Short mmCIF file of C-alpha atoms in Angstrom, two decimals:
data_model
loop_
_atom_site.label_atom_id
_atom_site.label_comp_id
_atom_site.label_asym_id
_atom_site.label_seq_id
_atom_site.Cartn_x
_atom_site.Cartn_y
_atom_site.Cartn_z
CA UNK T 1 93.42 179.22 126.11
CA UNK T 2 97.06 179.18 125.52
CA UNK T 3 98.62 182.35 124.32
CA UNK T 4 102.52 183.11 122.34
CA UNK T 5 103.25 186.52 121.60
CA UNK T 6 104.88 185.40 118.39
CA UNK T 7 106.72 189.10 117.87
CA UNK T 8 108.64 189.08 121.08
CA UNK T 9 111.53 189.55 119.45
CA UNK T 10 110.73 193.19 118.16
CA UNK T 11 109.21 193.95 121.88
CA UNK T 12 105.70 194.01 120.49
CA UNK T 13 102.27 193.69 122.54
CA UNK T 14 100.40 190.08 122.02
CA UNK T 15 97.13 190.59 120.59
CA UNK T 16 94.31 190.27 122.02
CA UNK T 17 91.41 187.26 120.90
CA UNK T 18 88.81 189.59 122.73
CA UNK T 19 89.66 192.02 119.55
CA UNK T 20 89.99 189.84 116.88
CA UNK T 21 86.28 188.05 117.82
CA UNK T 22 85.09 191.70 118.49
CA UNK T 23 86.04 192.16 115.18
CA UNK T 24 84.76 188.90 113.29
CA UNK T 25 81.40 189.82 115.27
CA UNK T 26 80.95 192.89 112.70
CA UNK T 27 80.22 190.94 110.15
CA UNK T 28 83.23 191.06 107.82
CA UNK T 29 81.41 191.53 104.30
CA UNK T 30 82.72 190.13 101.29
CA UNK T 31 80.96 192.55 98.86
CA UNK T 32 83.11 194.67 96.31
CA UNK T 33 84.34 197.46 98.33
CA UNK T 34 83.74 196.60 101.36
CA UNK T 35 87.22 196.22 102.79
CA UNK T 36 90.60 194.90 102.22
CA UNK T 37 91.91 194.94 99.13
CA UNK T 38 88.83 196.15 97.60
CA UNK T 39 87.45 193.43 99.88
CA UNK T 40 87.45 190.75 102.13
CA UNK T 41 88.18 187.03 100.78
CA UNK T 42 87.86 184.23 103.26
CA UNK T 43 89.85 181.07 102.09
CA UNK T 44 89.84 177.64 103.38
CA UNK T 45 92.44 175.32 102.76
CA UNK T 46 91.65 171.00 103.34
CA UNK T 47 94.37 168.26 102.75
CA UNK T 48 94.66 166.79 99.75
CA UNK T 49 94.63 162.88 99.25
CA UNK T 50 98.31 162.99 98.84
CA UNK T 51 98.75 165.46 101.88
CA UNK T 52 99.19 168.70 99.72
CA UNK T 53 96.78 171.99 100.72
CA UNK T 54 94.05 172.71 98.67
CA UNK T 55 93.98 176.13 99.39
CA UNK T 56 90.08 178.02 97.93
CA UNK T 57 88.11 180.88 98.24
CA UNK T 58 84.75 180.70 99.85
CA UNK T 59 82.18 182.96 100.70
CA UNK T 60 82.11 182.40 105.03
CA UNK T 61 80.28 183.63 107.92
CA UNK T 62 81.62 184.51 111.23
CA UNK T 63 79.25 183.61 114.56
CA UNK T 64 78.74 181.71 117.16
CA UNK T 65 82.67 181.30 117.58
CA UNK T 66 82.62 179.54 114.39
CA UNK T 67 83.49 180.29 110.35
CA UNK T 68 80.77 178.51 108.90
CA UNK T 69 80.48 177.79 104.80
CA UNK T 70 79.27 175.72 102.50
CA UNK T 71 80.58 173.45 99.93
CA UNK T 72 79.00 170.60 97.14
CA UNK T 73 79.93 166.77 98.42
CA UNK T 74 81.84 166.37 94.74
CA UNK T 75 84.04 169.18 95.06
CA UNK T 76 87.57 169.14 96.00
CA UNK T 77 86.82 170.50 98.90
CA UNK T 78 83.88 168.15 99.91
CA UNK T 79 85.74 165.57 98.91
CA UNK T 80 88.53 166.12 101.21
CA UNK T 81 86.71 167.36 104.35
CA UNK T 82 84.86 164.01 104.17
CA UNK T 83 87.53 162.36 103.87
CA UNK T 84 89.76 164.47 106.46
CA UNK T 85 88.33 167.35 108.41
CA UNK T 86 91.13 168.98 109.15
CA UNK T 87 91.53 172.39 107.70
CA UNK T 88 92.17 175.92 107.68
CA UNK T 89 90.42 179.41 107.14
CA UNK T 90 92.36 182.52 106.57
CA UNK T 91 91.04 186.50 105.95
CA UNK T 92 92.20 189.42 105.52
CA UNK T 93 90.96 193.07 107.32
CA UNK T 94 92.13 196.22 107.19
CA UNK T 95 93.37 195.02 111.45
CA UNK T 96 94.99 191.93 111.35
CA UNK T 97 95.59 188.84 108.65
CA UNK T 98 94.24 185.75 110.52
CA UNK T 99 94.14 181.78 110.08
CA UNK T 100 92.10 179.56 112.13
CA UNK T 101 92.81 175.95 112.06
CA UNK T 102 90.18 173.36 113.34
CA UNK T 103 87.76 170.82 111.80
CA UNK T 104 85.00 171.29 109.78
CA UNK T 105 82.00 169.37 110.65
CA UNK T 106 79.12 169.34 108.36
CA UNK T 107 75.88 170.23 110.17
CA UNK T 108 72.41 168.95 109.35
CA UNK T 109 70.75 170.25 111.86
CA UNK T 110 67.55 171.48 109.70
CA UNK T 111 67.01 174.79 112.14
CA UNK T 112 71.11 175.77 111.95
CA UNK T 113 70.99 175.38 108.61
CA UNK T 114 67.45 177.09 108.14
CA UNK T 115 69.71 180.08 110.19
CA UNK T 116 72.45 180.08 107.80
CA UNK T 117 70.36 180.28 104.39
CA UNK T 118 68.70 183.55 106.28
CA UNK T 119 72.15 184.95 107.32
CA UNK T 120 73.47 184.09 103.81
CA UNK T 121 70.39 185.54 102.20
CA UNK T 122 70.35 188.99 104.05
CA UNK T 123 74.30 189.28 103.26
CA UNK T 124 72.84 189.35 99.23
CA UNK T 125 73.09 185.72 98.19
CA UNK T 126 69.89 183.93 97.67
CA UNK T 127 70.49 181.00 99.25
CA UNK T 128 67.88 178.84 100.73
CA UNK T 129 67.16 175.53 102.39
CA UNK T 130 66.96 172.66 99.66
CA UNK T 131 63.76 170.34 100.13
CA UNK T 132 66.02 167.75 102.80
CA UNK T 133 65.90 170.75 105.15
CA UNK T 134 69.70 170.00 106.07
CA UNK T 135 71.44 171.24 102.74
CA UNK T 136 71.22 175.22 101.14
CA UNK T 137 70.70 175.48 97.27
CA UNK T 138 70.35 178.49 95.50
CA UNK T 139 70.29 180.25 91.80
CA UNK T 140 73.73 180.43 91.70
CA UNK T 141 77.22 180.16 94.17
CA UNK T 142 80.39 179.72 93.37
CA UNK T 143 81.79 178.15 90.98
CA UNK T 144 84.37 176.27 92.96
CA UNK T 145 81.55 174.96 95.25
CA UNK T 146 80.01 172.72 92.70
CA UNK T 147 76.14 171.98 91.54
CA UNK T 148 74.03 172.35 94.80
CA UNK T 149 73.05 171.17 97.10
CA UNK T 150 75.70 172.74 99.18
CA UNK T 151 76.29 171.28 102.83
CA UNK T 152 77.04 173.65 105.44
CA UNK T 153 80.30 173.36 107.77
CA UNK T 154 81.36 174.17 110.86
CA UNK T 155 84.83 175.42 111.99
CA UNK T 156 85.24 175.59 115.14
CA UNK T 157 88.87 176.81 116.07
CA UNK T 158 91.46 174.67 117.72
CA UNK T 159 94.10 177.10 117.26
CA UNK T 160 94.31 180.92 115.74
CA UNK T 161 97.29 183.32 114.63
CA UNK T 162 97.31 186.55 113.77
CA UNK T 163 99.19 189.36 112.48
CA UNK T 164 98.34 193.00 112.58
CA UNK T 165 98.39 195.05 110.50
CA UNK T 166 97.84 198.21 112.23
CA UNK T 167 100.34 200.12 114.49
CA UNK T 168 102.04 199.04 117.13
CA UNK T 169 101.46 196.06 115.82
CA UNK T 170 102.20 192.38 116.92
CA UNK T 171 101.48 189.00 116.15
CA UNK T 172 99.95 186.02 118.22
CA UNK T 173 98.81 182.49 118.49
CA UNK T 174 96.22 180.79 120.50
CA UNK T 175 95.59 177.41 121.18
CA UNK T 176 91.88 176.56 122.49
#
């Protein structure tokens, strides 16, 4: 891992990954007052066909070294990680403001995705494996994330930056 200590110039400690997975780990909820402003909003951001962001909300989970979420093929979003996986995910904590960047890779795997409709369900959404095995559906998701069934996505990080938001503060970039 390459690290920058991107506020050098004020004399500020880099930050630490160790504490901004530590913190990912707790299960950032993205209930109504559960953090933030009110709460915590993950948003993902693909590439356009013309190159411009497409910048999203989306309900995401934090494990295995990995945001993982879900999207409809049809939507924007869908549409533009199949057609280029590159993208971004950015939150919000009461710690630090953080954006990964990576690619998303849809997973199909019927036992990860099996794993991810629990995780989803215990976090309050009722989402469940469709009758492929490799795709979640559900009563209702966003509305941004189309008719189901949703696909599920991987993003692993190629690089991170953060900014805290807590004294002494800092900010930092990593490259994996």
């Amino acid at each position: 891992m390459d690290t920058t200590n991107l506020a050098d110039l004020y004399s500020l400690p880099e930050l630490e990954w160790s504490a901004i997975r530590t913190r990912l780990d707790q299960n950032i909820d993205q209930a109504p007052g559960s953090g933030g402003l009110d709460r915590h909003t993950c948003w993902l951001t693909t590439i356009n066909a013309d190159g411009s962001p497409h910048p999203t909300a989306v309900g995401a989970l934090w494990f295995d070294d990995a945001f993982w979420f879900v999207t409809g093929a049809r939507s924007r979003k869908g549409r533009n990680l199949a057609r280029d996986p590159r993208c971004t995910m950015s939150i919000s904590t009461h710690e630090f403001d953080l954006v990964v960047a990576g690619e998303a890779v849809q997973i199909t795997d019927a036992a990860i995705v099996a794993d991810l409709a629990a995780r989803w369900a215990a976090g309050g959404w009722p989402a469940r494996v469709d009758e492929t095995g490799q795709a979640i559906t559900a009563e209702y998701s966003a509305p941004s994330a189309g008719p189901p069934p949703w696909h599920t996505y991987r993003l692993t990080p190629r690089s991170a930056q953060a900014v805290s938001a807590v004294l002494p503060g800092g900010a930092t970039r990593w490259r994996f």
